[in-house]
Coordinates of C-alpha atoms and ligand atoms in Angstrom, one line a residue:
M210 CA -15.0 -96.5 -121.8
V211 CA -11.3 -94.6 -122.3
M212 CA -11.6 -90.3 -121.2
G213 CA -8.5 -89.0 -122.9
V214 CA -7.3 -86.1 -120.6
L215 CA -7.0 -82.8 -122.0
N216 CA -4.9 -79.8 -119.6
V217 CA -4.8 -76.8 -120.8
T218 CA -3.3 -75.6 -117.5
P219 CA 0.8 -74.5 -117.0
D220 CA 0.6 -76.8 -113.8
S221 CA -0.8 -80.1 -113.8
F222 CA 0.5 -82.3 -112.2
S223 CA 2.1 -84.5 -115.4
D224 CA 1.7 -82.8 -118.2
G225 CA 1.2 -78.9 -117.1
G226 CA 2.3 -76.3 -119.9
R227 CA 3.0 -79.0 -122.3
F228 CA -0.8 -78.2 -123.8
A229 CA -1.4 -74.9 -122.0
S230 CA -1.4 -72.9 -126.1
V231 CA -5.2 -73.1 -127.8
E232 CA -3.4 -74.4 -130.4
A233 CA -1.0 -77.3 -128.7
A234 CA -4.4 -78.7 -127.3
L235 CA -5.7 -78.4 -130.3
V236 CA -3.1 -80.7 -131.6
H237 CA -2.7 -82.9 -128.6
A238 CA -6.7 -83.2 -128.8
R239 CA -7.0 -84.8 -132.4
A240 CA -3.9 -86.9 -131.5
L241 CA -6.4 -88.2 -128.0
V242 CA -8.9 -89.1 -130.2
A243 CA -7.0 -90.8 -132.8
A244 CA -5.5 -93.1 -130.5
G245 CA -8.8 -93.8 -129.6
A246 CA -10.4 -91.7 -126.9
N247 CA -14.6 -92.2 -126.4
W248 CA -14.4 -88.7 -124.2
L249 CA -12.0 -85.7 -124.0
D250 CA -11.5 -84.7 -120.0
V251 CA -11.2 -80.2 -120.7
G252 CA -9.3 -78.3 -117.0
G253 CA -8.3 -75.3 -116.9
E254 CA -7.4 -75.7 -113.2
S255 CA -4.9 -77.8 -111.7
T256 CA -6.2 -79.8 -108.6
R257 CA -2.8 -81.5 -107.5
P258 CA -1.6 -82.1 -104.1
S259 CA -0.6 -78.4 -102.9
A260 CA -2.7 -76.8 -105.8
Q261 CA -3.8 -73.2 -105.5
P262 CA -7.1 -72.2 -107.4
V263 CA -7.0 -70.1 -110.3
A264 CA -9.6 -67.1 -110.5
E265 CA -12.8 -67.9 -112.4
E266 CA -11.8 -65.4 -115.6
V267 CA -8.8 -67.3 -115.9
E268 CA -9.9 -70.8 -116.6
L269 CA -13.0 -69.7 -118.5
A270 CA -10.2 -68.1 -120.5
R271 CA -8.3 -71.2 -120.5
V272 CA -11.0 -73.5 -121.5
L273 CA -13.4 -71.9 -123.7
P274 CA -11.2 -71.4 -126.4
V275 CA -10.9 -74.7 -126.7
I276 CA -14.0 -76.2 -126.2
Y277 CA -15.6 -73.5 -129.2
A278 CA -13.0 -74.6 -131.2
L279 CA -13.2 -78.3 -130.6
Q280 CA -17.0 -79.2 -130.6
G281 CA -18.4 -80.2 -133.9
E282 CA -14.9 -81.1 -135.1
L283 CA -14.2 -84.2 -133.1
G284 CA -18.1 -85.9 -132.9
M285 CA -17.5 -87.4 -129.5
P286 CA -18.3 -85.9 -126.2
M287 CA -16.1 -83.4 -123.8
S288 CA -16.9 -83.0 -120.5
I289 CA -15.5 -79.9 -118.2
D290 CA -13.1 -80.9 -115.4
T291 CA -14.3 -77.6 -112.7
R292 CA -14.7 -76.7 -109.5
K293 CA -17.1 -73.8 -110.3
P294 CA -20.4 -73.5 -111.7
A295 CA -20.3 -70.7 -114.0
V296 CA -17.0 -72.3 -115.9
A297 CA -19.1 -75.9 -116.0
R298 CA -22.6 -73.6 -117.4
A299 CA -20.5 -71.4 -120.0
A300 CA -18.0 -74.8 -120.7
M301 CA -22.1 -76.2 -121.7
A302 CA -22.9 -73.6 -123.3
A303 CA -19.9 -73.4 -126.1
G304 CA -20.3 -77.6 -126.6
A305 CA -18.9 -80.0 -123.5
S306 CA -21.6 -82.6 -122.8
M307 CA -20.4 -83.3 -118.6
W308 CA -19.0 -81.8 -115.8
N309 CA -16.8 -83.3 -114.0
D310 CA -16.6 -82.2 -110.4
V311 CA -14.0 -83.1 -107.9
T312 CA -15.8 -81.7 -105.4
A313 CA -19.3 -83.6 -106.2
L314 CA -21.1 -80.4 -106.5
T315 CA -20.2 -78.8 -103.0
S316 CA -17.7 -76.3 -103.5
A317 CA -20.0 -73.7 -103.8
P318 CA -23.6 -72.8 -102.4
D319 CA -25.0 -72.7 -106.3
S320 CA -23.3 -75.5 -107.0
L321 CA -26.3 -78.5 -107.0
K322 CA -28.9 -76.3 -108.3
M323 CA -26.5 -75.1 -111.7
A324 CA -26.6 -79.6 -112.4
V325 CA -30.0 -79.3 -112.6
E326 CA -30.5 -76.2 -114.4
I327 CA -27.7 -77.7 -116.9
G328 CA -29.3 -80.7 -117.1
G329 CA -26.4 -83.0 -118.4
P330 CA -24.3 -85.8 -117.0
V331 CA -22.6 -84.7 -113.7
V332 CA -19.2 -86.5 -112.2
L333 CA -19.6 -86.5 -108.7
M334 CA -16.1 -86.8 -107.6
H335 CA -14.8 -88.0 -103.6
M336 CA -12.2 -85.9 -101.9
Q337 CA -11.1 -85.2 -98.4
G338 CA -10.3 -81.8 -97.7
E339 CA -9.1 -79.2 -100.4
P340 CA -6.5 -79.5 -102.8
A341 CA -4.0 -77.4 -100.8
T342 CA -3.5 -79.2 -98.2
M343 CA -5.6 -82.7 -98.6
Q344 CA -2.3 -84.4 -98.6
D345 CA -1.6 -83.4 -94.4
A346 CA -3.1 -85.3 -93.4
P347 CA -5.8 -88.0 -94.7
R348 CA -7.8 -90.3 -91.8
Y349 CA -10.3 -92.5 -92.9
K350 CA -11.6 -95.8 -89.7
D351 CA -12.2 -97.7 -93.1
A352 CA -11.7 -95.6 -96.6
A353 CA -13.8 -98.5 -98.7
A354 CA -16.9 -98.0 -97.0
E355 CA -17.0 -94.4 -95.9
V356 CA -16.2 -93.1 -99.3
C357 CA -19.1 -95.4 -100.9
A358 CA -21.2 -94.4 -98.2
W359 CA -20.4 -90.6 -99.0
L360 CA -20.9 -90.8 -102.6
D361 CA -24.1 -92.6 -101.9
A362 CA -25.2 -90.1 -99.9
R363 CA -24.3 -86.4 -102.5
A364 CA -25.8 -88.5 -105.6
R365 CA -28.9 -89.0 -103.0
V366 CA -28.6 -85.1 -102.3
A367 CA -28.4 -84.2 -105.8
M368 CA -31.0 -85.9 -107.1
A369 CA -33.3 -84.3 -103.9
A370 CA -32.1 -81.2 -105.9
G371 CA -33.2 -82.5 -109.2
V372 CA -30.4 -83.7 -110.7
R373 CA -32.1 -87.0 -112.8
R374 CA -30.8 -90.5 -111.5
E375 CA -29.8 -91.3 -115.2
A376 CA -27.1 -88.3 -114.8
I377 CA -25.2 -89.3 -112.2
W378 CA -21.7 -90.9 -112.3
L379 CA -19.4 -92.0 -109.3
D380 CA -15.6 -91.3 -108.9
P381 CA -13.8 -92.7 -105.7
G382 CA -11.5 -89.3 -106.3
I383 CA -7.6 -91.6 -106.4
G384 CA -5.2 -89.5 -104.9
F385 CA -7.6 -86.6 -103.4
G386 CA -7.2 -86.6 -99.7
K387 CA -5.6 -89.9 -99.6
R388 CA -2.9 -92.2 -98.7
L389 CA -1.8 -95.5 -100.3
E390 CA -3.5 -97.2 -97.8
H391 CA -6.7 -96.0 -98.7
N392 CA -6.5 -96.1 -102.5
L393 CA -5.6 -99.9 -102.2
A394 CA -8.7 -100.1 -100.3
L395 CA -10.9 -98.1 -102.8
L396 CA -9.3 -100.2 -105.7
R397 CA -9.7 -103.7 -103.7
H398 CA -13.7 -103.1 -103.0
L399 CA -14.3 -100.7 -106.7
D400 CA -17.0 -103.6 -107.1
R401 CA -18.7 -102.1 -104.1
L402 CA -18.4 -98.8 -105.3
V403 CA -19.9 -100.5 -108.6
A404 CA -22.5 -102.2 -106.9
L405 CA -24.5 -98.7 -105.9
G406 CA -25.8 -98.7 -109.7
F407 CA -24.3 -95.6 -110.8
P408 CA -21.7 -95.4 -114.0
I409 CA -18.1 -94.8 -112.4
L410 CA -15.2 -92.5 -113.9
L411 CA -11.6 -94.2 -112.4
G412 CA -9.2 -92.1 -112.4
A413 CA -5.8 -92.9 -111.4
S414 CA -3.6 -92.4 -114.4
R415 CA 0.0 -91.0 -113.8
K416 CA -0.4 -90.7 -109.9
R417 CA 1.7 -91.3 -106.9
T418 CA -0.3 -94.1 -105.9
V419 CA 1.8 -95.7 -108.9
Q420 CA 5.4 -94.0 -106.7
H421 CA 4.2 -94.8 -103.7
I422 CA 4.5 -98.6 -104.8
D423 CA 7.3 -98.6 -107.0
P424 CA 9.1 -95.5 -105.7
T425 CA 11.7 -95.5 -108.9
A426 CA 8.5 -93.8 -110.7
A427 CA 9.3 -90.7 -108.9
D428 CA 8.2 -88.9 -112.7
P429 CA 5.0 -89.4 -113.7
L430 CA 6.1 -89.9 -116.8
D431 CA 7.0 -93.2 -115.5
R432 CA 4.2 -94.9 -114.2
L433 CA 2.8 -96.0 -117.6
G434 CA 2.7 -99.4 -116.3
G435 CA 1.4 -99.2 -112.7
S436 CA -1.4 -96.9 -114.5
L437 CA -2.7 -99.1 -117.5
A438 CA -2.6 -102.5 -113.8
I439 CA -5.0 -99.9 -112.6
A440 CA -6.9 -99.4 -115.9
L441 CA -7.7 -102.8 -116.6
H442 CA -8.2 -103.9 -112.6
G443 CA -10.9 -101.3 -112.9
A444 CA -12.1 -102.0 -116.4
R445 CA -12.6 -106.0 -114.2
A446 CA -14.8 -104.9 -111.6
G447 CA -17.1 -103.0 -113.7
V448 CA -16.1 -99.2 -114.1
A449 CA -18.2 -97.7 -116.9
M450 CA -14.9 -95.4 -117.7
V451 CA -10.8 -94.9 -116.7
R452 CA -9.6 -91.1 -116.7
V453 CA -6.0 -91.3 -118.7
H454 CA -3.3 -89.5 -120.2
D455 CA -1.8 -92.5 -122.1
V456 CA -4.9 -93.1 -124.4
R457 CA -3.3 -95.2 -127.6
E458 CA -1.3 -97.4 -124.6
T459 CA -4.7 -97.7 -122.4
V460 CA -6.8 -98.7 -125.4
Q461 CA -4.9 -100.9 -126.5
A462 CA -4.4 -102.7 -122.9
L463 CA -7.6 -102.5 -122.6
K464 CA -8.5 -104.2 -126.5
V465 CA -6.1 -107.1 -124.9
Q466 CA -8.0 -107.7 -121.8
A467 CA -11.3 -108.3 -123.7
A468 CA -10.1 -110.3 -126.2
I469 CA -8.0 -112.7 -123.1
L470 CA -11.1 -112.5 -121.0
G471 CA -13.8 -112.7 -124.5
D472 CA -17.7 -112.7 -123.9
R473 CA -17.3 -113.0 -120.2
T474 CA -18.4 -109.5 -118.8
A475 CA -15.8 -107.6 -116.2
K476 CA -17.8 -108.5 -113.5
A477 CA -18.6 -112.3 -114.4
A478 CA -14.2 -112.2 -115.1
V479 CA -14.3 -110.6 -111.3
T480 CA -16.7 -113.3 -109.7
T481 CA -15.3 -116.5 -111.1
S482 CA -11.4 -116.3 -111.6
Ligands
HH2_1317 N1 -8.1 -86.2 -111.3 C1 -7.4 -85.2 -111.5 C2 -7.8 -84.1 -112.1 N2 -9.7 -84.6 -112.1 N3 -11.6 -86.1 -111.5 C3 -12.2 -87.5 -111.7 N4 -12.8 -87.4 -111.6 N5 -11.0 -88.3 -111.1 C4 -9.7 -88.0 -111.1 O1 -9.2 -88.8 -110.7 C5 -9.2 -86.8 -111.6 C6 -10.0 -85.7 -111.8 C7 -5.8 -85.2 -111.8 O2 -5.6 -85.4 -112.5 P1 -4.5 -84.2 -113.8 O3 -6.1 -83.6 -114.7 O4 -4.4 -85.1 -115.0 O5 -4.0 -83.2 -113.3 P2 -3.2 -81.9 -112.2 O6 -5.2 -81.4 -111.5 O7 -3.1 -81.5 -112.3 O8 -4.4 -81.3 -113.4

């Protein structure tokens, strides 16, 4: 599945300010749907490296009018990309159906309780540190093993608090407190994450990882080729959904890959090729 990114922010790293008005966001949402998105991920706070937190009222004022306007119209589910439990609750009441939390329900004392109360699916993403400082000095001995163990532990904590197992998604958090070698290790060992038995969301679209491999791609808009390569790799490794900005191109790339692979499952393709 393909999740289209809808950033209703002035400062997101690749499209900040482009869809900050309700009208622009609605036009873009419809375009993402027409391009073949299965989900829309609505966000009102950038979590790019060095980003500063946004006040709750500001975040609510950005996302709620868009979710209200879109619910019922699009015929597809929306998620709310937020660290704040109150924003998640309001967005779900307005029509969103999944909470995408880049802090894996650790950012507020009542995050776990709120996830239980909301009852819908929740994405638990791995991040080392905070967006403001996460790229200063990320450290791992074995990034793939540590991220898998941490996400597995967070899933267990969520379930112990009362979140249903079927409601849990995991995400390795590409670029969130990770250097190139850490991101590559995570991508190389996605099968370990898949083996935990939860659906996996993978978000690498336009991220600096691509620039670290191709230094000519300083502009996020020049990172489409690398973003597609990662999405295709993720699908072959068994991730359930990729979070992307370029929906049309990603859907096309995935369709072509699926046609080439025929009816072999993504996992079988990985183990037999
Ligand atoms: N990446 C971003 C934001 N939210 N959520 C999940 N689950 N996984 C991700 O990889 C992820 C995410 C960053 O991308 P973007 O929303 O385009 O940028 P910004 O945070 O600057 O708004």
